[in-house]
Amino acid sequence: MSKIKPSRGAPYARILGVGGYRPTRVVPNEVILEKIDSSDEWIRSRSGIATRHWASPEETVAAMSVEASGKAIADAGIGPEQIGAVVVSTVSHFHQTPAIATEIADRIGAGKPAAFDISAGCAGFGYGLTLAKGMIVEGSAEYVLVIGVERLSDLTDLEDRATAFLFGDGAGAVVVGPSDEPHIGPTVWGSEGDKASTIKQTVPWDEFHGGDVSNLPLDSQGAIKFPAITQEGQAVFRWAVFEMAKVAQQALDAAGITADDLDVFIPHQANLRIIDSMVKTLKLPEHVTVARDVETTGNTSAASIPLAMERLLATGKAKSGDTALVIGFGAGLVYAATVVTLP
């Protein structure tokens, strides 16, 4: 018989507060067209994106996260010292170590919480939310701060016609805490590593460290290009449209509800065509509010779901207590979907 005392946390968990931060600079498609041979009409028809936000030098990954976190903590009605863990999903923090979560925890005044980063691309928020739920139910933390943050403008090749218009910057955060009722459903998550090459970094970092620079890509001026995110657009589009609708349905089934029970649908804000195709495949009723934040925010990867959630609540398009289906999917290829009650 084990001598280990069993963990005793809350029976369930829920999202208690949400906050977002978008950089002050708004970048219209016309700026993107300075570097690529395309048109505003083509960009909008392919992605639905009209504008995106790009961070200034002062709007760092940490700075944007601190702003979003402060709003989420205030919205949750708790103090930062009550945060027992900080989980940050990002692919654009350029220090291998330490985790940016530790700096964020210190700057918000959280004391000495557990703090770590995860790399799960555009599914990162769903991964972090699932980890937070587990910590609360297990009893290792009472309140967990989950942050999705990206400065993808740093990883964008502005001369790549396939991706130059896609990416934006920003941070979204939620506070997850204890609940007497289930408000975060089972997570349907997974990966398809055989498709990993469809979204990837153009050049690995080690090629800049004593490697053969003659093989590195050059820009139109002959300078070595900084590593960027590249993707096989059609392959990713087909996967997202046909496979992720199945995952979304599995999340509804796992939560024990149907599309008719939903109030809100918050998919990863990758592409408006993908979002609209998923809505059609899932046969969502007209009463379901659908997040289309991608139109003015672009693809912010791990930040896109909490940013879209925050905007829907702030504009009154969604309300506290609504039942929402959230799904993230991207590089890996990885995915995560669950049903939540909005804070």
Tab-separated table of C-alpha atoms in Angstrom:
chain	number	residue	atom	x	y	z
A	1	MET	CA	0.000	0.000	0.000
A	2	SER	CA	1.303	3.445	-0.903
A	3	LYS	CA	2.378	5.735	1.913
A	4	ILE	CA	1.932	8.831	-0.241
A	5	LYS	CA	-0.809	11.194	0.833
A	6	PRO	CA	-3.352	11.732	-1.982
A	7	SER	CA	-3.599	15.154	-3.640
A	8	ARG	CA	-6.687	17.138	-2.781
A	9	GLY	CA	-7.536	20.067	-4.990
A	10	ALA	CA	-10.774	21.615	-6.179
A	11	PRO	CA	-13.398	19.303	-7.702
A	12	TYR	CA	-13.326	21.316	-10.934
A	13	ALA	CA	-11.742	24.371	-12.553
A	14	ARG	CA	-12.954	27.323	-14.592
A	15	ILE	CA	-11.722	30.461	-16.316
A	16	LEU	CA	-12.229	33.354	-13.895
A	17	GLY	CA	-10.798	36.277	-15.845
A	18	VAL	CA	-9.390	37.213	-19.238
A	19	GLY	CA	-7.164	40.016	-20.501
A	20	GLY	CA	-5.536	41.006	-23.760
A	21	TYR	CA	-2.937	43.353	-25.165
A	22	ARG	CA	-2.567	44.436	-28.781
A	23	PRO	CA	0.418	46.563	-29.820
A	24	THR	CA	-0.367	50.173	-30.627
A	25	ARG	CA	0.869	50.034	-34.232
A	26	VAL	CA	-1.819	48.928	-36.683
A	27	VAL	CA	-0.424	47.641	-39.985
A	28	PRO	CA	-2.759	47.611	-43.013
A	29	ASN	CA	-2.272	45.369	-46.026
A	30	GLU	CA	-0.826	48.289	-47.966
A	31	VAL	CA	2.338	48.105	-45.852
A	32	ILE	CA	2.709	44.394	-46.626
A	33	LEU	CA	2.325	45.104	-50.348
A	34	GLU	CA	5.484	47.231	-50.290
A	35	LYS	CA	7.512	44.004	-50.215
A	36	ILE	CA	5.444	41.430	-52.129
A	37	ASP	CA	3.721	41.299	-55.507
A	38	SER	CA	0.104	40.976	-54.457
A	39	SER	CA	-3.005	43.057	-53.772
A	40	ASP	CA	-5.257	43.978	-50.894
A	41	GLU	CA	-8.093	42.078	-52.576
A	42	TRP	CA	-5.962	38.907	-52.883
A	43	ILE	CA	-4.897	39.027	-49.222
A	44	ARG	CA	-8.454	39.569	-47.994
A	45	SER	CA	-9.889	36.844	-50.238
A	46	ARG	CA	-7.257	34.283	-49.163
A	47	SER	CA	-7.109	35.082	-45.444
A	48	GLY	CA	-9.754	37.620	-44.464
A	49	ILE	CA	-7.020	39.801	-42.964
A	50	ALA	CA	-7.250	43.578	-43.416
A	51	THR	CA	-4.913	44.747	-40.631
A	52	ARG	CA	-2.653	43.345	-37.951
A	53	HIS	CA	-0.743	44.748	-34.962
A	54	TRP	CA	3.068	44.835	-34.878
A	55	ALA	CA	5.006	45.449	-31.694
A	56	SER	CA	7.469	48.265	-31.107
A	57	PRO	CA	10.875	47.555	-29.532
A	58	GLU	CA	9.358	48.412	-26.134
A	59	GLU	CA	6.448	46.008	-26.610
A	60	THR	CA	8.434	42.899	-25.804
A	61	VAL	CA	7.050	39.423	-25.185
A	62	ALA	CA	7.358	40.080	-21.452
A	63	ALA	CA	5.886	43.594	-21.576
A	64	MET	CA	2.830	42.532	-23.578
A	65	SER	CA	2.323	39.548	-21.275
A	66	VAL	CA	2.464	41.718	-18.159
A	67	GLU	CA	-0.206	44.033	-19.576
A	68	ALA	CA	-2.533	41.188	-20.530
A	69	SER	CA	-1.939	39.389	-17.234
A	70	GLY	CA	-2.752	42.442	-15.144
A	71	LYS	CA	-6.116	42.743	-16.874
A	72	ALA	CA	-6.881	39.042	-16.451
A	73	ILE	CA	-5.986	39.076	-12.744
A	74	ALA	CA	-8.128	42.153	-12.140
A	75	ASP	CA	-10.990	40.578	-14.105
A	76	ALA	CA	-10.720	37.458	-11.933
A	77	GLY	CA	-10.984	39.546	-8.770
A	78	ILE	CA	-7.870	38.122	-7.117
A	79	GLY	CA	-4.460	39.462	-6.202
A	80	PRO	CA	-1.282	38.534	-8.117
A	81	GLU	CA	0.147	37.001	-4.940
A	82	GLN	CA	-2.545	34.314	-5.186
A	83	ILE	CA	-1.188	32.984	-8.474
A	84	GLY	CA	0.348	29.563	-7.864
A	85	ALA	CA	1.630	28.894	-11.388
A	86	VAL	CA	2.373	30.846	-14.557
A	87	VAL	CA	2.241	28.971	-17.863
A	88	VAL	CA	3.364	30.820	-21.010
A	89	SER	CA	2.898	29.516	-24.535
A	90	THR	CA	5.142	31.205	-27.091
A	91	VAL	CA	7.497	30.482	-29.978
A	92	SER	CA	8.892	34.008	-30.209
A	93	HIS	CA	10.831	34.354	-26.951
A	94	PHE	CA	14.395	34.235	-28.238
A	95	HIS	CA	16.189	33.245	-25.045
A	96	GLN	CA	16.697	29.508	-24.764
A	97	THR	CA	16.724	29.931	-21.006
A	98	PRO	CA	15.413	31.058	-18.572
A	99	ALA	CA	11.735	30.715	-19.337
A	100	ILE	CA	10.031	34.061	-19.907
A	101	ALA	CA	7.327	32.896	-17.469
A	102	THR	CA	9.714	33.475	-14.573
A	103	GLU	CA	10.268	37.127	-15.533
A	104	ILE	CA	6.546	37.689	-16.038
A	105	ALA	CA	5.745	36.135	-12.654
A	106	ASP	CA	8.184	38.495	-10.957
A	107	ARG	CA	6.976	41.599	-12.807
A	108	ILE	CA	3.312	41.045	-11.931
A	109	GLY	CA	4.155	40.511	-8.263
A	110	ALA	CA	3.133	36.874	-8.124
A	111	GLY	CA	5.678	35.892	-5.477
A	112	LYS	CA	7.259	32.501	-6.061
A	113	PRO	CA	4.876	30.526	-8.283
A	114	ALA	CA	5.773	27.627	-10.527
A	115	ALA	CA	6.639	29.202	-13.864
A	116	PHE	CA	7.449	27.637	-17.208
A	117	ASP	CA	7.089	28.029	-20.971
A	118	ILE	CA	5.567	25.588	-23.437
A	119	SER	CA	5.984	25.377	-27.210
A	120	ALA	CA	2.838	24.107	-28.870
A	121	GLY	CA	2.416	26.674	-31.614
A	122	CYS	CA	-1.109	27.834	-32.283
A	123	ALA	CA	-2.521	25.119	-30.000
A	124	GLY	CA	-0.461	26.425	-27.088
A	125	PHE	CA	-3.307	28.164	-25.289
A	126	GLY	CA	-5.341	24.942	-25.219
A	127	TYR	CA	-2.350	23.026	-23.930
A	128	GLY	CA	-1.773	25.603	-21.190
A	129	LEU	CA	-5.442	25.624	-20.213
A	130	THR	CA	-5.404	21.844	-19.847
A	131	LEU	CA	-2.282	21.943	-17.685
A	132	ALA	CA	-3.861	24.647	-15.511
A	133	LYS	CA	-7.019	22.603	-15.018
A	134	GLY	CA	-4.927	19.624	-13.953
A	135	MET	CA	-2.916	21.636	-11.434
A	136	ILE	CA	-6.045	23.031	-9.802
A	137	VAL	CA	-7.864	19.706	-9.566
A	138	GLU	CA	-4.675	17.968	-8.398
A	139	GLY	CA	-4.128	20.636	-5.771
A	140	SER	CA	-0.680	21.955	-6.674
A	141	ALA	CA	-2.050	25.460	-7.368
A	142	GLU	CA	-5.243	27.313	-6.504
A	143	TYR	CA	-5.000	29.873	-9.300
A	144	VAL	CA	-3.044	29.500	-12.536
A	145	LEU	CA	-2.198	32.245	-15.011
A	146	VAL	CA	-2.153	30.996	-18.614
A	147	ILE	CA	-0.635	33.311	-21.218
A	148	GLY	CA	-0.432	33.049	-24.991
A	149	VAL	CA	1.965	35.638	-26.404
A	150	GLU	CA	3.752	36.190	-29.698
A	151	ARG	CA	5.900	38.723	-31.540
A	152	LEU	CA	5.571	36.968	-34.872
A	153	SER	CA	6.624	40.101	-36.733
A	154	ASP	CA	10.137	39.072	-35.646
A	155	LEU	CA	9.700	35.741	-37.432
A	156	THR	CA	8.016	36.997	-40.592
A	157	ASP	CA	9.762	37.032	-43.961
A	158	LEU	CA	8.245	40.127	-45.530
A	159	GLU	CA	9.377	38.945	-48.971
A	160	ASP	CA	7.544	35.622	-48.690
A	161	ARG	CA	4.338	36.084	-50.645
A	162	ALA	CA	2.739	33.063	-48.945
A	163	THR	CA	3.162	34.222	-45.334
A	164	ALA	CA	4.131	37.917	-45.206
A	165	PHE	CA	0.538	39.050	-44.632
A	166	LEU	CA	-0.469	36.426	-42.069
A	167	PHE	CA	1.169	37.193	-38.770
A	168	GLY	CA	0.564	39.694	-35.994
A	169	ASP	CA	1.709	40.354	-32.434
A	170	GLY	CA	-0.105	40.383	-29.114
A	171	ALA	CA	-0.736	38.706	-25.776
A	172	GLY	CA	-3.796	37.107	-24.228
A	173	ALA	CA	-4.102	35.772	-20.691
A	174	VAL	CA	-6.615	33.987	-18.511
A	175	VAL	CA	-6.759	33.159	-14.815
A	176	VAL	CA	-7.966	29.638	-14.109
A	177	GLY	CA	-9.246	28.872	-10.614
A	178	PRO	CA	-11.306	26.427	-8.543
A	179	SER	CA	-14.939	25.639	-9.200
A	180	ASP	CA	-17.673	23.484	-7.659
A	181	GLU	CA	-19.066	22.703	-11.106
A	182	PRO	CA	-17.403	21.608	-14.364
A	183	HIS	CA	-16.685	24.669	-16.522
A	184	ILE	CA	-13.753	23.325	-18.558
A	185	GLY	CA	-14.577	20.180	-20.490
A	186	PRO	CA	-12.311	17.288	-21.402
A	187	THR	CA	-9.556	18.262	-23.820
A	188	VAL	CA	-9.248	16.530	-27.164
A	189	TRP	CA	-5.619	17.042	-28.137
A	190	GLY	CA	-2.901	15.382	-30.110
A	191	SER	CA	-0.272	15.688	-32.805
A	192	GLU	CA	0.487	14.532	-36.343
A	193	GLY	CA	4.263	14.678	-36.492
A	194	ASP	CA	4.397	13.215	-39.979
A	195	LYS	CA	3.141	16.613	-41.150
A	196	ALA	CA	5.632	18.656	-39.097
A	197	SER	CA	7.364	20.031	-42.177
A	198	THR	CA	4.226	21.854	-43.345
A	199	ILE	CA	4.806	24.643	-40.790
A	200	LYS	CA	8.380	25.229	-39.714
A	201	GLN	CA	11.229	27.643	-39.106
A	202	THR	CA	13.114	28.301	-42.332
A	203	VAL	CA	16.607	27.908	-40.864
A	204	PRO	CA	17.607	26.256	-37.549
A	205	TRP	CA	19.468	28.417	-35.072
A	206	ASP	CA	22.570	26.219	-35.105
A	207	GLU	CA	23.295	27.146	-38.722
A	208	PHE	CA	24.077	30.633	-37.411
A	209	HIS	CA	26.550	29.159	-34.919
A	210	GLY	CA	29.676	28.159	-36.798
A	211	GLY	CA	27.691	26.690	-39.677
A	212	ASP	CA	28.108	27.092	-43.429
A	213	VAL	CA	26.560	30.518	-44.013
A	214	SER	CA	26.777	30.015	-47.778
A	215	ASN	CA	23.639	27.890	-47.548
A	216	LEU	CA	21.598	30.512	-45.695
A	217	PRO	CA	18.814	32.322	-47.596
A	218	LEU	CA	19.433	35.902	-48.728
A	219	ASP	CA	16.997	38.807	-49.053
A	220	SER	CA	16.592	41.011	-52.110
A	221	GLN	CA	19.514	43.161	-50.925
A	222	GLY	CA	21.847	40.196	-50.597
A	223	ALA	CA	21.810	40.131	-46.799
A	224	ILE	CA	21.369	36.889	-44.822
A	225	LYS	CA	17.751	36.449	-43.816
A	226	PHE	CA	16.833	35.982	-40.167
A	227	PRO	CA	14.969	32.694	-39.532
A	228	ALA	CA	11.260	32.998	-40.278
A	229	ILE	CA	8.124	30.889	-40.187
A	230	THR	CA	7.196	29.233	-43.444
A	231	GLN	CA	4.345	26.931	-44.340
A	232	GLU	CA	2.826	24.854	-47.110
A	233	GLY	CA	-0.375	26.827	-47.314
A	234	GLN	CA	-2.613	24.416	-49.216
A	235	ALA	CA	-1.581	21.384	-47.145
A	236	VAL	CA	-2.204	23.249	-43.892
A	237	PHE	CA	-5.528	24.591	-45.162
A	238	ARG	CA	-6.797	21.118	-46.129
A	239	TRP	CA	-5.695	19.634	-42.813
A	240	ALA	CA	-7.314	22.400	-40.785
A	241	VAL	CA	-10.597	22.352	-42.688
A	242	PHE	CA	-11.115	18.588	-42.882
A	243	GLU	CA	-9.405	17.265	-39.763
A	244	MET	CA	-9.955	20.010	-37.181
A	245	ALA	CA	-13.715	20.038	-37.642
A	246	LYS	CA	-13.600	16.374	-36.561
A	247	VAL	CA	-11.572	17.304	-33.466
A	248	ALA	CA	-14.007	20.111	-32.653
A	249	GLN	CA	-16.897	17.665	-32.857
A	250	GLN	CA	-15.038	15.237	-30.595
A	251	ALA	CA	-14.664	18.039	-28.013
A	252	LEU	CA	-18.412	18.685	-28.130
A	253	ASP	CA	-19.080	14.967	-27.687
A	254	ALA	CA	-16.605	14.724	-24.790
A	255	ALA	CA	-18.345	17.630	-23.038
A	256	GLY	CA	-21.719	15.947	-23.543
A	257	ILE	CA	-23.249	18.747	-25.590
A	258	THR	CA	-24.275	19.401	-29.180
A	259	ALA	CA	-23.746	22.364	-31.472
A	260	ASP	CA	-27.226	23.585	-30.490
A	261	ASP	CA	-26.015	23.978	-26.893
A	262	LEU	CA	-23.204	26.319	-27.883
A	263	ASP	CA	-23.306	30.093	-27.500
A	264	VAL	CA	-19.857	30.923	-28.864
A	265	PHE	CA	-17.235	29.389	-31.175
A	266	ILE	CA	-13.640	30.599	-30.720
A	267	PRO	CA	-11.300	28.831	-33.138
A	268	HIS	CA	-7.652	29.705	-33.622
A	269	GLN	CA	-7.563	32.862	-35.731
A	270	ALA	CA	-5.471	31.506	-38.592
A	271	ASN	CA	-7.567	32.258	-41.627
A	272	LEU	CA	-11.143	33.414	-42.151
A	273	ARG	CA	-11.751	30.790	-44.844
A	274	ILE	CA	-10.772	28.033	-42.408
A	275	ILE	CA	-13.063	29.474	-39.732
A	276	ASP	CA	-16.045	29.753	-42.082
A	277	SER	CA	-15.451	26.234	-43.416
A	278	MET	CA	-15.403	24.811	-39.879
A	279	VAL	CA	-18.644	26.614	-39.038
A	280	LYS	CA	-20.270	25.028	-42.099
A	281	THR	CA	-18.899	21.531	-41.433
A	282	LEU	CA	-19.948	21.638	-37.764
A	283	LYS	CA	-23.381	22.933	-38.841
A	284	LEU	CA	-23.333	25.588	-36.146
A	285	PRO	CA	-26.729	27.262	-35.620
A	286	GLU	CA	-27.117	30.933	-36.494
A	287	HIS	CA	-27.383	31.869	-32.804
A	288	VAL	CA	-23.755	30.840	-32.205
A	289	THR	CA	-21.408	33.832	-32.102
A	290	VAL	CA	-18.243	33.124	-34.095
A	291	ALA	CA	-14.937	34.867	-33.349
A	292	ARG	CA	-13.484	36.487	-36.472
A	293	ASP	CA	-10.782	38.521	-34.786
A	294	VAL	CA	-8.334	37.508	-37.519
A	295	GLU	CA	-9.708	40.290	-39.735
A	296	THR	CA	-8.053	43.026	-37.664
A	297	THR	CA	-5.503	41.126	-35.588
A	298	GLY	CA	-4.024	38.604	-38.006
A	299	ASN	CA	-2.663	35.255	-36.899
A	300	THR	CA	-1.120	35.663	-33.444
A	301	SER	CA	-0.584	31.929	-32.867
A	302	ALA	CA	-0.836	31.064	-29.148
A	303	ALA	CA	-2.330	34.488	-28.359
A	304	SER	CA	-5.191	34.292	-30.839
A	305	ILE	CA	-7.816	32.443	-28.771
A	306	PRO	CA	-7.548	34.488	-25.543
A	307	LEU	CA	-7.339	37.719	-27.580
A	308	ALA	CA	-10.490	36.769	-29.494
A	309	MET	CA	-12.215	35.741	-26.257
A	310	GLU	CA	-11.352	39.048	-24.614
A	311	ARG	CA	-12.651	41.066	-27.570
A	312	LEU	CA	-15.954	39.176	-27.765
A	313	LEU	CA	-16.598	39.835	-24.070
A	314	ALA	CA	-15.445	43.466	-24.226
A	315	THR	CA	-17.708	44.243	-27.194
A	316	GLY	CA	-20.725	42.437	-25.742
A	317	LYS	CA	-20.856	39.885	-28.565
A	318	ALA	CA	-20.410	37.239	-25.878
A	319	LYS	CA	-21.267	37.353	-22.204
A	320	SER	CA	-20.179	35.825	-18.931
A	321	GLY	CA	-21.592	32.329	-18.522
A	322	ASP	CA	-21.784	31.578	-22.236
A	323	THR	CA	-20.747	28.112	-23.354
A	324	ALA	CA	-17.882	28.285	-25.847
A	325	LEU	CA	-16.037	25.776	-27.991
A	326	VAL	CA	-12.348	26.670	-28.357
A	327	ILE	CA	-9.892	24.935	-30.678
A	328	GLY	CA	-6.284	25.677	-31.536
A	329	PHE	CA	-4.201	24.019	-34.247
A	330	GLY	CA	-0.869	24.634	-35.888
A	331	ALA	CA	2.840	23.835	-36.103
A	332	GLY	CA	3.733	20.297	-35.178
A	333	LEU	CA	1.128	19.637	-36.361
A	334	VAL	CA	-0.623	19.857	-33.001
A	335	TYR	CA	-4.161	20.594	-31.858
A	336	ALA	CA	-6.277	21.043	-28.738
A	337	ALA	CA	-10.021	21.582	-28.359
A	338	THR	CA	-12.320	21.903	-25.360
A	339	VAL	CA	-15.604	23.417	-24.245
A	340	VAL	CA	-15.465	26.155	-21.596
A	341	THR	CA	-17.748	28.535	-19.767
A	342	LEU	CA	-16.726	32.121	-20.462
A	343	PRO	CA	-15.672	34.217	-17.436
